[in-house]
Coordinates of C-alpha atoms in Angstrom, one line a residue:
Chain H
E21 CA 0.0 0.1 0.0
L22 CA 1.3 3.5 -1.0
K23 CA 1.8 5.8 1.8
V24 CA 2.7 9.4 1.2
E25 CA 4.4 11.8 3.9
Q26 CA 4.6 15.3 3.7
N27 CA 6.5 17.7 5.7
P28 CA 6.6 20.4 7.1
L29 CA 2.6 20.6 7.6
F30 CA 2.9 24.3 8.1
L31 CA 5.0 26.6 6.9
S32 CA 5.4 30.2 7.6
M33 CA 7.7 32.1 5.3
Q34 CA 8.9 35.7 5.1
E35 CA 8.9 37.2 1.5
G36 CA 12.1 36.8 -0.3
K37 CA 13.1 33.8 1.6
N38 CA 13.5 30.4 0.0
Y39 CA 12.2 27.0 1.4
T40 CA 11.5 23.4 0.7
I41 CA 8.5 21.1 0.8
Y42 CA 9.5 17.5 1.1
C43 CA 7.4 14.5 0.2
N44 CA 8.4 11.0 1.2
Y45 CA 6.4 7.9 -0.3
S46 CA 6.7 4.3 0.8
T47 CA 6.7 2.1 -2.2
T48 CA 7.1 2.6 -5.9
S49 CA 5.1 5.2 -7.4
D50 CA 4.2 5.6 -10.9
R51 CA 4.4 9.4 -10.8
L52 CA 4.5 12.0 -8.7
Y53 CA 2.4 15.1 -8.7
W54 CA 2.2 18.4 -6.8
Y55 CA -1.0 20.5 -6.5
R56 CA -1.9 23.8 -5.3
Q57 CA -5.1 24.5 -3.2
D58 CA -6.6 27.8 -2.4
P59 CA -9.1 28.2 0.4
G60 CA -12.5 26.9 -0.9
K61 CA -11.3 25.8 -4.1
S62 CA -10.1 22.6 -5.8
L63 CA -6.9 21.6 -6.8
E64 CA -4.6 23.1 -9.4
S65 CA -2.0 21.1 -10.8
L66 CA 1.5 22.4 -10.7
F67 CA 3.6 19.6 -11.5
V68 CA 3.8 16.1 -12.7
L69 CA 7.1 14.0 -12.3
L70 CA 7.4 10.9 -14.3
S71 CA 11.0 9.2 -14.0
N72 CA 13.7 9.5 -11.7
G73 CA 15.9 12.8 -11.7
A74 CA 12.9 14.6 -13.2
V75 CA 13.0 18.6 -12.3
K76 CA 10.4 21.0 -13.6
Q77 CA 10.2 24.7 -12.9
E78 CA 7.5 27.0 -12.9
G79 CA 8.2 30.6 -11.8
R80 CA 9.2 30.4 -8.2
L81 CA 8.3 26.9 -7.8
M82 CA 10.8 23.9 -8.8
A83 CA 9.8 20.3 -8.3
S84 CA 12.2 17.4 -8.4
L85 CA 12.0 13.5 -8.0
D86 CA 14.4 11.0 -6.9
T87 CA 12.8 7.5 -7.1
K88 CA 15.8 5.7 -5.5
A89 CA 15.2 7.9 -2.3
R90 CA 11.6 7.8 -2.7
L91 CA 11.4 11.6 -2.3
S92 CA 10.1 14.7 -4.1
T93 CA 10.8 18.1 -3.3
L94 CA 8.9 21.4 -4.0
H95 CA 11.4 24.4 -3.8
I96 CA 10.2 28.0 -3.3
T97 CA 12.3 30.7 -4.4
A98 CA 11.9 34.2 -3.0
A99 CA 8.5 33.7 -1.8
V100 CA 5.9 36.4 -2.6
H101 CA 2.5 36.7 -1.0
D102 CA 0.8 35.2 -3.8
L103 CA 2.3 31.7 -3.0
S104 CA 0.2 31.4 0.1
A105 CA -2.2 28.2 -0.2
T106 CA -2.0 24.7 0.6
Y107 CA 0.5 22.4 -1.3
F108 CA -0.1 18.5 -1.6
C109 CA 1.9 15.9 -3.3
A110 CA 0.4 12.9 -4.3
G111 CA 1.9 9.7 -5.5
E112 CA 0.1 7.2 -7.8
Y113 CA -0.3 3.4 -8.1
G114 CA -2.4 2.0 -10.8
N115 CA -4.3 5.2 -11.7
K116 CA -5.1 5.9 -7.9
L117 CA -3.8 9.0 -6.3
V118 CA -2.6 8.9 -2.6
F119 CA -2.2 12.3 -1.2
G120 CA 0.0 13.9 1.3
A121 CA -1.5 15.6 4.5
G122 CA -0.7 18.9 2.6
T123 CA 1.6 22.0 3.5
I124 CA -0.2 25.1 4.6
L125 CA 2.2 27.9 3.3
R126 CA 1.8 31.5 4.7
V127 CA 4.1 34.1 3.2
K128 CA 4.3 37.0 5.4
S129 CA 5.4 40.5 4.2
Chain B
G26 CA -8.5 21.7 -22.3
A27 CA -9.2 19.0 -19.8
V28 CA -12.0 20.6 -18.1
V29 CA -14.2 19.0 -15.4
S30 CA -17.5 20.7 -14.1
Q31 CA -19.3 19.8 -11.1
H32 CA -22.9 20.7 -10.1
P33 CA -24.1 22.1 -7.9
S34 CA -21.1 23.8 -6.5
W35 CA -22.6 23.9 -2.9
V36 CA -25.9 22.4 -1.4
I37 CA -27.7 22.7 1.9
C38 CA -29.7 19.8 2.7
K39 CA -31.8 18.7 5.8
S40 CA -30.7 15.6 7.7
G41 CA -32.1 12.4 6.3
T42 CA -32.5 13.7 2.7
S43 CA -30.5 12.5 -0.2
V44 CA -28.4 14.8 -2.6
K45 CA -27.2 14.0 -5.9
I46 CA -23.9 15.7 -7.0
E47 CA -22.9 15.7 -10.9
C48 CA -19.5 15.4 -12.5
R49 CA -19.0 16.0 -16.1
S50 CA -15.6 16.0 -18.1
L51 CA -16.5 18.7 -20.7
D52 CA -13.8 18.3 -23.4
F53 CA -12.7 14.6 -23.0
Q54 CA -13.9 11.4 -22.5
A55 CA -13.4 9.6 -19.0
T56 CA -13.6 5.7 -18.6
T57 CA -12.6 6.4 -15.0
M58 CA -13.7 9.2 -12.7
F59 CA -12.8 9.4 -9.0
W60 CA -14.6 10.6 -6.0
Y61 CA -12.8 12.1 -3.4
R62 CA -14.0 13.8 0.0
Q63 CA -12.2 16.5 1.8
F64 CA -12.8 17.5 5.3
P65 CA -12.0 20.9 6.8
K66 CA -8.0 21.3 6.9
Q67 CA -7.3 17.8 5.9
S68 CA -6.3 16.1 2.8
L69 CA -8.2 14.5 0.0
M70 CA -9.4 10.8 0.5
L71 CA -10.4 8.9 -2.3
M72 CA -13.9 7.5 -1.8
A73 CA -14.7 5.5 -4.9
T74 CA -13.5 4.6 -8.4
S75 CA -16.3 4.9 -11.1
N76 CA -15.8 3.3 -14.2
E77 CA -18.0 3.8 -17.2
G78 CA -20.8 1.0 -17.5
S79 CA -19.8 -1.1 -14.5
K80 CA -20.3 -0.8 -10.7
A81 CA -17.9 1.7 -8.7
T82 CA -15.3 0.2 -6.6
Y83 CA -15.3 1.7 -3.2
E84 CA -12.3 2.4 -0.8
Q85 CA -12.3 0.6 2.5
G86 CA -14.7 2.4 5.0
V87 CA -16.8 4.0 2.3
E88 CA -20.2 2.9 2.6
K89 CA -21.7 2.0 -0.8
D90 CA -25.0 2.0 0.2
K91 CA -24.8 5.5 1.4
F92 CA -22.6 6.9 -1.4
L93 CA -24.5 5.6 -4.7
I94 CA -22.2 6.0 -7.6
N95 CA -23.2 6.1 -11.2
H96 CA -21.2 6.4 -14.5
A97 CA -23.8 6.3 -17.1
S98 CA -21.6 7.8 -19.8
L99 CA -18.2 8.7 -20.9
T100 CA -18.6 12.2 -19.7
L101 CA -21.1 12.1 -16.7
S102 CA -20.6 10.4 -13.3
T103 CA -22.9 11.2 -10.4
L104 CA -22.6 10.7 -6.6
T105 CA -25.9 10.4 -4.6
V106 CA -25.2 10.8 -0.6
T107 CA -28.6 9.1 0.6
S108 CA -30.0 9.6 4.1
A109 CA -27.7 12.4 4.4
H110 CA -26.4 13.3 8.1
P111 CA -24.3 16.5 9.4
E112 CA -21.0 14.2 9.4
D113 CA -21.7 13.6 5.7
S114 CA -21.0 17.6 5.6
S115 CA -17.8 17.8 3.3
F116 CA -16.3 18.9 0.1
Y117 CA -16.6 16.6 -2.5
I118 CA -14.4 16.7 -5.5
C119 CA -14.3 14.5 -8.8
S120 CA -11.6 13.8 -11.4
G121 CA -11.6 12.3 -14.7
Y122 CA -9.1 10.3 -15.8
P123 CA -9.1 10.6 -19.9
L124 CA -9.5 7.8 -22.3
A125 CA -6.8 8.7 -24.6
G126 CA -4.3 11.4 -25.7
R127 CA -3.5 13.1 -22.5
N128 CA -0.6 12.9 -20.4
Y129 CA -0.9 10.9 -17.4
E130 CA -3.1 13.0 -15.3
Q131 CA -6.5 13.1 -13.7
Y132 CA -8.4 16.6 -14.2
F133 CA -10.2 17.6 -11.0
G134 CA -13.6 19.2 -10.9
P135 CA -14.0 22.5 -8.7
G136 CA -15.9 20.5 -5.8
T137 CA -19.0 20.5 -4.3
R138 CA -19.5 21.9 -0.5
L139 CA -22.2 19.7 1.0
T140 CA -23.5 20.9 4.2
V141 CA -26.1 19.0 6.2
T142 CA -28.3 20.6 9.0

């Protein structure tokens, strides 16, 4: 059974600072996903990571995948207030997604 | 592309009544749709996998007689919460997994917020 652990669960950041969210998974996952959720909204897809060593970047966010370590990271560069949201990683087995607990990110001015 | 809609976006119902939530894939065909439930400040939990033309597969702990799922076509799945109780109040999100031609993703609907009074 695939289990996904995310940390930290809450992250308070100063604007302009860098930080990383970690996502560990317990067994082989077909793919690794990162999503953003704003309050009261559904999920917005950020990244799909397909293979070992995959790195994807979009603006201030960069995601990577290390399948040997069963670890994915979401790195935030020079945080801005607009990045405040909840971020979820999810592993996939078969075609089912297993979500991490989510990281609540608050960027303070 | 890859748009999924849900209707209604929010609903309030009285305890003991039933409520139906629709999930439609607007620009792709989905042989498989998923239903998730999200309680406040928690993660998404998969409730069931819905396959077009066959019975849904429910996750452990989800009452299939309470949460009726119908996947009547390649673009429509419905979730009916029967005899709703206040503990069923939650955010319900569906997703569609494309039949073909897309890159490995489920596409999520906007969610339906159910409040049972």
